[in-house]
Short mmCIF file of C-alpha atoms in Angstrom, two decimals:
data_model
loop_
_atom_site.label_atom_id
_atom_site.label_comp_id
_atom_site.label_asym_id
_atom_site.label_seq_id
_atom_site.Cartn_x
_atom_site.Cartn_y
_atom_site.Cartn_z
CA MET A 1 30.55 -60.60 186.94
CA ILE A 2 29.74 -57.81 184.33
CA ARG A 3 29.08 -58.61 180.91
CA ILE A 4 28.27 -57.02 177.42
CA GLU A 5 25.99 -58.58 175.46
CA ARG A 6 24.61 -57.39 171.91
CA ARG A 7 21.15 -56.52 171.74
CA LEU A 8 18.91 -59.03 169.76
CA GLY A 9 16.33 -56.07 169.22
CA GLN A 10 16.91 -52.39 169.44
CA PRO A 11 13.90 -50.61 171.06
CA ARG A 12 12.74 -47.35 169.35
CA TRP A 13 13.06 -45.23 172.75
CA LEU A 14 17.04 -45.99 173.02
CA THR A 15 17.62 -44.02 169.83
CA PHE A 16 16.17 -41.30 171.46
CA VAL A 17 16.93 -41.60 175.19
CA VAL A 18 20.72 -42.67 174.85
CA PRO A 19 21.69 -39.24 172.84
CA VAL A 20 20.09 -37.16 175.44
CA VAL A 21 21.62 -39.06 178.44
CA SER A 22 24.99 -38.99 176.88
CA ILE A 23 25.16 -35.04 176.08
CA LEU A 24 24.15 -34.92 180.06
CA VAL A 25 26.97 -37.32 181.14
CA ALA A 26 29.22 -35.03 178.88
CA PHE A 27 28.11 -31.73 180.88
CA VAL A 28 28.23 -33.50 184.04
CA PHE A 29 32.20 -34.53 183.12
CA ALA A 30 32.48 -30.76 181.68
CA THR A 31 31.10 -29.18 185.22
CA VAL A 32 33.98 -31.42 186.65
CA VAL A 33 36.62 -29.94 184.52
CA LEU A 34 35.25 -26.36 184.63
CA LEU A 35 35.42 -26.58 188.47
CA ALA A 36 39.06 -28.01 188.69
CA THR A 37 40.08 -25.22 186.23
CA HIS A 38 38.28 -22.42 188.48
CA HIS A 39 36.00 -21.17 185.80
CA PRO A 40 32.21 -20.87 186.72
CA PRO A 41 30.25 -23.90 184.90
CA LEU A 42 26.74 -22.04 184.67
CA HIS A 43 28.40 -18.85 183.08
CA THR A 44 30.12 -21.06 180.70
CA PHE A 45 27.60 -23.05 179.66
CA ARG A 46 25.62 -19.67 179.14
CA ARG A 47 28.38 -18.33 176.92
CA LEU A 48 28.48 -21.17 175.13
CA PHE A 49 25.23 -21.39 174.00
CA ASP A 50 24.80 -17.83 173.39
CA ALA A 51 27.76 -17.82 170.89
CA ALA A 52 26.22 -21.05 169.10
CA PHE A 53 22.64 -20.47 168.72
CA LEU A 54 21.27 -17.45 170.86
CA GLY A 55 23.47 -14.56 170.49
CA LYS A 56 23.40 -11.60 167.40
CA GLY A 57 24.35 -13.34 164.06
CA ALA A 58 25.28 -16.86 165.98
CA LEU A 59 22.65 -18.93 164.25
CA SER A 60 24.36 -17.19 160.75
CA ASP A 61 27.52 -18.23 161.66
CA THR A 62 26.70 -21.80 162.93
CA LEU A 63 25.17 -22.27 159.39
CA VAL A 64 28.55 -21.21 157.59
CA ALA A 65 30.38 -23.45 159.93
CA GLY A 66 27.89 -26.42 159.50
CA THR A 67 27.41 -26.25 155.74
CA PRO A 68 30.77 -27.87 154.72
CA LEU A 69 30.43 -30.36 157.60
CA ALA A 70 26.83 -31.47 156.18
CA PHE A 71 28.58 -32.34 152.59
CA THR A 72 31.34 -34.24 154.27
CA GLY A 73 29.18 -36.07 156.61
CA LEU A 74 26.67 -37.06 153.76
CA ALA A 75 29.73 -38.07 151.82
CA ALA A 76 30.86 -40.46 154.72
CA ALA A 77 27.33 -41.75 155.36
CA VAL A 78 26.78 -42.69 151.45
CA ALA A 79 29.85 -45.18 151.81
CA PHE A 80 29.48 -46.65 155.33
CA ARG A 81 26.05 -47.52 154.61
CA MET A 82 27.48 -50.11 152.21
CA ASN A 83 30.00 -50.64 154.59
CA LEU A 84 32.92 -48.72 152.48
CA PHE A 85 34.47 -46.84 154.54
CA ASN A 86 35.57 -43.60 152.73
CA ILE A 87 38.21 -41.87 154.82
CA GLY A 88 39.18 -39.62 151.83
CA GLY A 89 36.47 -36.83 152.15
CA GLU A 90 38.91 -34.64 153.00
CA GLY A 91 40.78 -34.98 149.93
CA GLN A 92 37.54 -35.17 147.93
CA LEU A 93 36.54 -31.65 149.31
CA TYR A 94 40.11 -30.33 148.25
CA ALA A 95 39.68 -31.66 144.77
CA GLY A 96 36.10 -30.23 144.29
CA ALA A 97 37.37 -26.80 145.48
CA ILE A 98 40.09 -26.52 142.97
CA THR A 99 37.64 -27.98 139.94
CA GLY A 100 34.94 -25.49 141.08
CA ALA A 101 37.43 -22.48 141.34
CA THR A 102 38.87 -23.31 138.06
CA ILE A 103 35.62 -23.50 136.28
CA GLY A 104 34.35 -20.27 138.37
CA LEU A 105 37.36 -18.54 136.94
CA LEU A 106 37.17 -19.65 133.80
CA ILE A 107 33.36 -19.03 132.57
CA GLY A 108 33.40 -16.25 134.92
CA GLY A 109 31.86 -13.85 132.26
CA ALA A 110 28.63 -16.19 131.81
CA PRO A 111 25.39 -15.45 134.17
CA SER A 112 25.42 -16.16 137.46
CA PRO A 113 23.17 -19.30 137.42
CA VAL A 114 25.42 -20.92 134.72
CA VAL A 115 28.76 -20.37 136.50
CA ILE A 116 27.26 -21.59 139.97
CA ALA A 117 25.48 -24.68 138.23
CA ALA A 118 28.93 -25.55 136.21
CA MET A 119 30.97 -25.02 139.45
CA MET A 120 28.55 -27.68 140.97
CA LEU A 121 28.96 -29.91 138.49
CA ALA A 122 32.83 -29.25 138.29
CA GLY A 123 33.08 -29.80 142.00
CA ALA A 124 30.77 -32.96 141.93
CA ALA A 125 33.20 -34.40 138.84
CA GLY A 126 36.42 -33.38 140.68
CA GLY A 127 35.27 -35.09 144.14
CA ALA A 128 33.93 -38.27 142.31
CA LEU A 129 37.16 -39.22 140.10
CA LEU A 130 39.27 -39.12 143.35
CA ALA A 131 37.31 -41.37 145.22
CA ALA A 132 36.94 -43.61 142.20
CA ILE A 133 40.55 -44.50 142.67
CA PRO A 134 40.23 -46.36 145.84
CA GLY A 135 36.93 -47.41 144.39
CA LEU A 136 38.36 -49.28 141.48
CA LEU A 137 41.45 -50.58 143.75
CA ARG A 138 38.68 -52.02 146.30
CA ALA A 139 36.36 -53.32 143.61
CA PHE A 140 39.02 -55.39 141.37
CA PHE A 141 42.10 -55.86 143.56
CA SER A 142 40.23 -56.03 147.02
CA THR A 143 42.45 -53.38 148.29
CA ASN A 144 41.74 -51.77 151.60
CA GLU A 145 39.91 -48.47 150.61
CA ILE A 146 40.47 -46.92 154.14
CA ILE A 147 44.16 -46.85 153.57
CA THR A 148 44.11 -45.99 149.96
CA SER A 149 41.35 -42.98 150.48
CA LEU A 150 43.39 -41.79 153.52
CA MET A 151 46.51 -41.77 151.78
CA LEU A 152 44.89 -39.63 148.76
CA ASN A 153 44.10 -36.81 151.27
CA TYR A 154 47.87 -36.09 151.69
CA VAL A 155 48.44 -36.04 147.98
CA VAL A 156 45.64 -33.52 147.04
CA ALA A 157 46.91 -31.52 150.19
CA LEU A 158 50.41 -31.22 148.48
CA VAL A 159 48.70 -30.49 145.22
CA ILE A 160 46.47 -27.56 146.18
CA ASP A 161 49.70 -26.42 148.01
CA TYR A 162 51.77 -26.61 145.19
CA LEU A 163 49.09 -24.93 143.21
CA ILE A 164 49.16 -21.71 145.19
CA PHE A 165 52.45 -21.49 147.33
CA ASP A 166 54.99 -23.23 144.67
CA SER A 167 54.09 -22.34 141.22
CA HIS A 168 52.29 -19.79 139.10
CA SER A 169 49.58 -21.74 138.12
CA TYR A 170 46.36 -20.46 136.88
CA LEU A 171 44.47 -20.40 140.35
CA ARG A 172 47.37 -18.48 141.97
CA ASP A 173 46.77 -14.43 141.86
CA THR A 174 50.27 -13.02 140.75
CA SER A 175 49.09 -9.65 140.07
CA GLY A 176 50.69 -6.99 142.34
CA PHE A 177 53.45 -6.72 144.78
CA GLU A 178 51.27 -8.25 147.75
CA ALA A 179 50.31 -11.37 145.91
CA SER A 180 53.96 -11.87 144.58
CA VAL A 181 55.28 -11.52 148.05
CA PHE A 182 52.25 -13.41 149.82
CA PRO A 183 50.86 -16.26 147.63
CA GLN A 184 47.40 -16.34 147.56
CA GLY A 185 44.50 -17.75 145.19
CA LYS A 186 42.73 -15.54 142.73
CA GLN A 187 39.21 -14.06 143.91
CA LEU A 188 36.32 -15.53 142.16
CA PRO A 189 34.56 -13.19 140.12
CA ASP A 190 31.05 -11.82 140.85
CA SER A 191 29.22 -14.23 138.90
CA ALA A 192 30.69 -17.11 140.60
CA THR A 193 29.70 -15.84 144.03
CA TRP A 194 27.18 -18.21 145.53
CA SER A 195 23.92 -16.57 146.81
CA SER A 196 22.67 -15.93 150.32
CA TRP A 197 19.30 -14.80 151.55
CA THR A 198 18.56 -13.04 155.08
CA LEU A 199 15.44 -14.09 156.80
CA HIS A 200 14.82 -12.37 160.06
CA GLY A 201 18.39 -12.02 160.65
CA LEU A 202 19.18 -15.51 159.69
CA VAL A 203 21.48 -15.61 156.77
CA VAL A 204 20.89 -18.93 154.60
CA PRO A 205 23.65 -19.36 152.28
CA LEU A 206 22.83 -21.59 148.70
CA GLY A 207 25.20 -24.12 149.73
CA GLY A 208 23.27 -25.24 152.90
CA LEU A 209 20.10 -25.48 150.78
CA VAL A 210 22.32 -27.58 148.56
CA ALA A 211 23.26 -29.72 151.63
CA VAL A 212 19.63 -30.33 152.57
CA GLY A 213 18.51 -30.89 148.48
CA LEU A 214 21.22 -33.69 148.43
CA ALA A 215 20.27 -35.35 152.02
CA VAL A 216 16.60 -35.61 150.58
CA ALA A 217 18.25 -37.16 147.45
CA VAL A 218 20.25 -39.62 149.30
CA TRP A 219 17.39 -40.67 151.58
CA GLY A 220 15.02 -41.31 148.13
CA LEU A 221 18.14 -43.25 146.65
CA TYR A 222 18.60 -45.44 149.49
CA THR A 223 15.22 -45.73 150.25
CA ARG A 224 12.67 -45.73 147.48
CA THR A 225 14.95 -47.23 144.32
CA ARG A 226 16.18 -50.55 143.17
CA PHE A 227 19.87 -49.20 143.23
CA GLY A 228 19.12 -48.43 147.28
CA PHE A 229 18.07 -51.70 147.92
CA GLU A 230 20.61 -53.68 146.18
CA VAL A 231 23.49 -51.22 147.91
CA MET A 232 21.78 -52.22 151.28
CA VAL A 233 21.79 -56.01 150.47
CA ILE A 234 25.53 -55.86 149.33
CA GLY A 235 26.57 -54.04 152.28
CA ASP A 236 24.89 -56.77 154.83
CA SER A 237 26.40 -59.16 152.88
CA ALA A 238 28.33 -59.00 149.52
CA ARG A 239 28.06 -63.01 149.20
CA ALA A 240 24.32 -62.76 149.12
CA GLY A 241 24.23 -59.62 146.81
CA ARG A 242 26.65 -61.76 144.42
CA TYR A 243 24.51 -64.98 144.49
CA ALA A 244 21.07 -62.81 143.63
CA GLY A 245 23.28 -61.62 140.64
CA MET A 246 24.05 -58.22 141.81
CA ARG A 247 26.85 -56.52 140.06
CA THR A 248 28.96 -56.09 143.29
CA ARG A 249 32.12 -54.00 141.65
CA ARG A 250 29.69 -51.71 139.51
CA LYS A 251 27.96 -50.80 142.98
CA ILE A 252 31.11 -50.15 144.71
CA LEU A 253 32.24 -47.72 141.95
CA SER A 254 28.96 -46.12 141.96
CA VAL A 255 28.84 -45.53 146.12
CA MET A 256 32.40 -44.37 145.95
CA ALA A 257 31.87 -42.17 143.10
CA ILE A 258 28.81 -40.52 144.76
CA SER A 259 30.19 -40.26 148.12
CA GLY A 260 33.12 -38.26 146.62
CA GLY A 261 30.92 -36.39 144.46
CA ILE A 262 29.17 -34.73 147.41
CA ALA A 263 32.26 -34.14 149.08
CA GLY A 264 33.40 -32.24 146.01
CA ILE A 265 30.22 -30.02 145.80
CA GLY A 266 31.01 -29.01 149.37
CA GLY A 267 34.46 -28.00 148.14
CA ALA A 268 32.79 -26.13 145.40
CA ALA A 269 30.16 -24.76 148.06
CA GLN A 270 32.96 -23.48 150.24
CA MET A 271 34.55 -21.65 147.52
CA GLY A 272 31.74 -19.83 146.09
CA ASN A 273 29.64 -19.43 149.23
CA PHE A 274 32.43 -18.92 151.86
CA ASP A 275 35.86 -18.33 150.81
CA TYR A 276 35.73 -16.96 147.39
CA ALA A 277 39.58 -18.25 146.81
CA ILE A 278 41.40 -21.06 147.30
CA ASP A 279 43.16 -21.01 151.15
CA PRO A 280 45.20 -24.34 151.35
CA ARG A 281 45.96 -23.46 154.74
CA GLY A 282 42.25 -22.59 156.15
CA LEU A 283 41.12 -25.56 154.35
CA GLN A 284 43.67 -28.03 156.00
CA GLN A 285 43.40 -26.47 159.10
CA ALA A 286 39.39 -26.73 159.35
CA ASN A 287 39.90 -30.45 158.67
CA TYR A 288 36.12 -30.77 157.28
CA GLY A 289 36.64 -34.10 156.13
CA TYR A 290 37.49 -35.94 159.14
CA ALA A 291 34.94 -34.18 161.44
CA GLY A 292 32.16 -35.46 158.72
CA ILE A 293 32.86 -38.85 159.72
CA VAL A 294 31.94 -38.13 163.33
CA VAL A 295 29.06 -36.23 161.87
CA ALA A 296 28.32 -39.49 159.94
CA ALA A 297 28.90 -41.59 162.69
CA LEU A 298 26.60 -39.57 165.57
CA ALA A 299 23.38 -39.27 162.85
CA ARG A 300 23.89 -43.63 162.25
CA TYR A 301 24.23 -42.92 158.75
CA ASN A 302 20.74 -40.99 158.66
CA PRO A 303 20.95 -38.36 155.89
CA PHE A 304 18.51 -35.97 157.57
CA ALA A 305 20.30 -36.64 160.78
CA VAL A 306 23.51 -35.78 159.31
CA VAL A 307 22.40 -32.16 158.34
CA LEU A 308 21.12 -31.67 162.31
CA ILE A 309 24.28 -33.02 163.63
CA ALA A 310 26.59 -30.95 161.37
CA PHE A 311 24.49 -27.93 162.31
CA LEU A 312 25.17 -28.59 165.85
CA LEU A 313 28.69 -29.33 165.75
CA GLY A 314 28.96 -26.07 163.66
CA GLY A 315 27.59 -24.22 166.85
CA LEU A 316 29.68 -25.98 168.71
CA GLN A 317 32.84 -25.09 166.89
CA ASN A 318 31.60 -21.65 166.79
CA ALA A 319 31.17 -21.35 170.56
CA GLY A 320 34.73 -22.67 170.81
CA TYR A 321 36.18 -19.86 169.16
CA THR A 322 34.06 -17.26 171.10
CA LEU A 323 35.06 -18.93 174.37
CA GLN A 324 38.66 -18.60 173.64
CA GLY A 325 40.47 -15.51 175.70
CA ALA A 326 43.14 -14.72 178.11
CA ASP A 327 41.14 -16.49 181.08
CA PHE A 328 40.03 -19.32 178.83
CA PRO A 329 42.85 -21.03 176.79
CA ASN A 330 42.41 -22.89 173.46
CA GLY A 331 43.29 -26.15 175.04
CA LEU A 332 40.29 -26.09 177.69
CA VAL A 333 38.20 -25.38 174.41
CA GLY A 334 39.43 -28.33 173.18
CA VAL A 335 38.72 -30.55 175.96
CA LEU A 336 34.95 -29.34 176.30
CA GLN A 337 34.35 -30.17 172.88
CA GLY A 338 36.17 -33.55 172.99
CA LEU A 339 34.15 -34.41 176.07
CA ILE A 340 30.81 -33.80 174.31
CA LEU A 341 31.87 -35.77 171.04
CA PHE A 342 33.43 -38.51 173.26
CA CYS A 343 30.35 -38.98 175.42
CA ALA A 344 27.85 -38.87 172.16
CA LEU A 345 29.98 -41.24 170.57
CA GLY A 346 30.36 -43.68 173.34
CA GLY A 347 26.63 -43.44 174.06
CA GLU A 348 26.23 -45.35 170.86
CA LEU A 349 27.32 -48.45 172.59
CA PHE A 350 24.10 -48.78 174.24
CA VAL A 351 22.26 -48.51 171.39
CA ARG A 352 23.81 -51.80 170.14
CA TYR A 353 24.79 -53.65 173.36
CA ARG A 354 23.43 -53.83 176.93
CA VAL A 355 25.51 -54.06 180.08
CA ARG A 356 24.47 -57.20 182.55
CA ILE A 357 25.42 -57.74 185.91
CA ALA A 358 25.47 -61.25 187.24
CA ARG A 359 26.18 -62.24 190.86
CA PRO A 360 28.58 -65.28 190.98
CA ARG A 361 27.14 -68.64 192.15
CA VAL A 362 28.08 -69.90 195.52
CA LEU A 363 28.78 -73.74 195.56
CA THR A 364 27.29 -75.51 198.42
CA ALA A 365 28.20 -78.79 199.84
#
């Protein structure tokens, strides 16, 4: 008989051994898939690591891909630690991109530090306001925040499409024949372009540094303040929090707003550091918000681990783009990425539970 039992205690070594074993198992499965499709495994894995981390410019590309994942991963982790399931990071990132780009265009004549700071604040406000909607519904009407935050993703996606493709809004570039035939967003002025620094060939974007700073701030908020203590208590037992006199509704609104604000800053960073204009199709195809949920789960909602996992997943995405070709179809790349993520998430089962095999008893007369 095989039984799955919840662990009463979680040994510290499991948190290190299980992820490593999970990744090794993923590579074993990937080897089987590669052999079945007549691709040399060792050569493929070498190309994978070269494209992600070892090749020329690979680390810089990985930082670019991992930065938005760090923002949406932190946004999900902030909410999930209070058992609030904010699935709206995707829409909140769009909202931050809209508000951040709007402010960048409006005050583009100001000094660059002022414009960048204003874009961050505007992005945070846009994401926080959007996240406050499911927060209000959850706090005062006990509405499931999973459904409301998820549905708002589609609403904001339609809004951003309308602003660029279906209207002559302030954010749409209408100058010139090409812009009138092929709708596109206005390019941000130079003062709204976020800085990047090159260190020994590694390009470090300002957005990446902001994500690291937010990770430190989230860690300090949850581990060193009364607010964080109350959030953890309410997350474990809302009834216990109410009994202790904690204002549960206020905490729900605050946590959802913080979560949305972080995702919104990610949207502003995407505009200022990488895209420089609103590109609805590019944002929607990237699925940064949904990938951030995976990042938060793999990191067990630890803000520092979120940044690390986002960096690793960014490398995996870049490697996938590099592997694609006539001899290596896109579907096979997706299978390899899915195997790694599936095994990594599946391994979490063995951190919280253990498998016991018991022999059936033989009854004797």
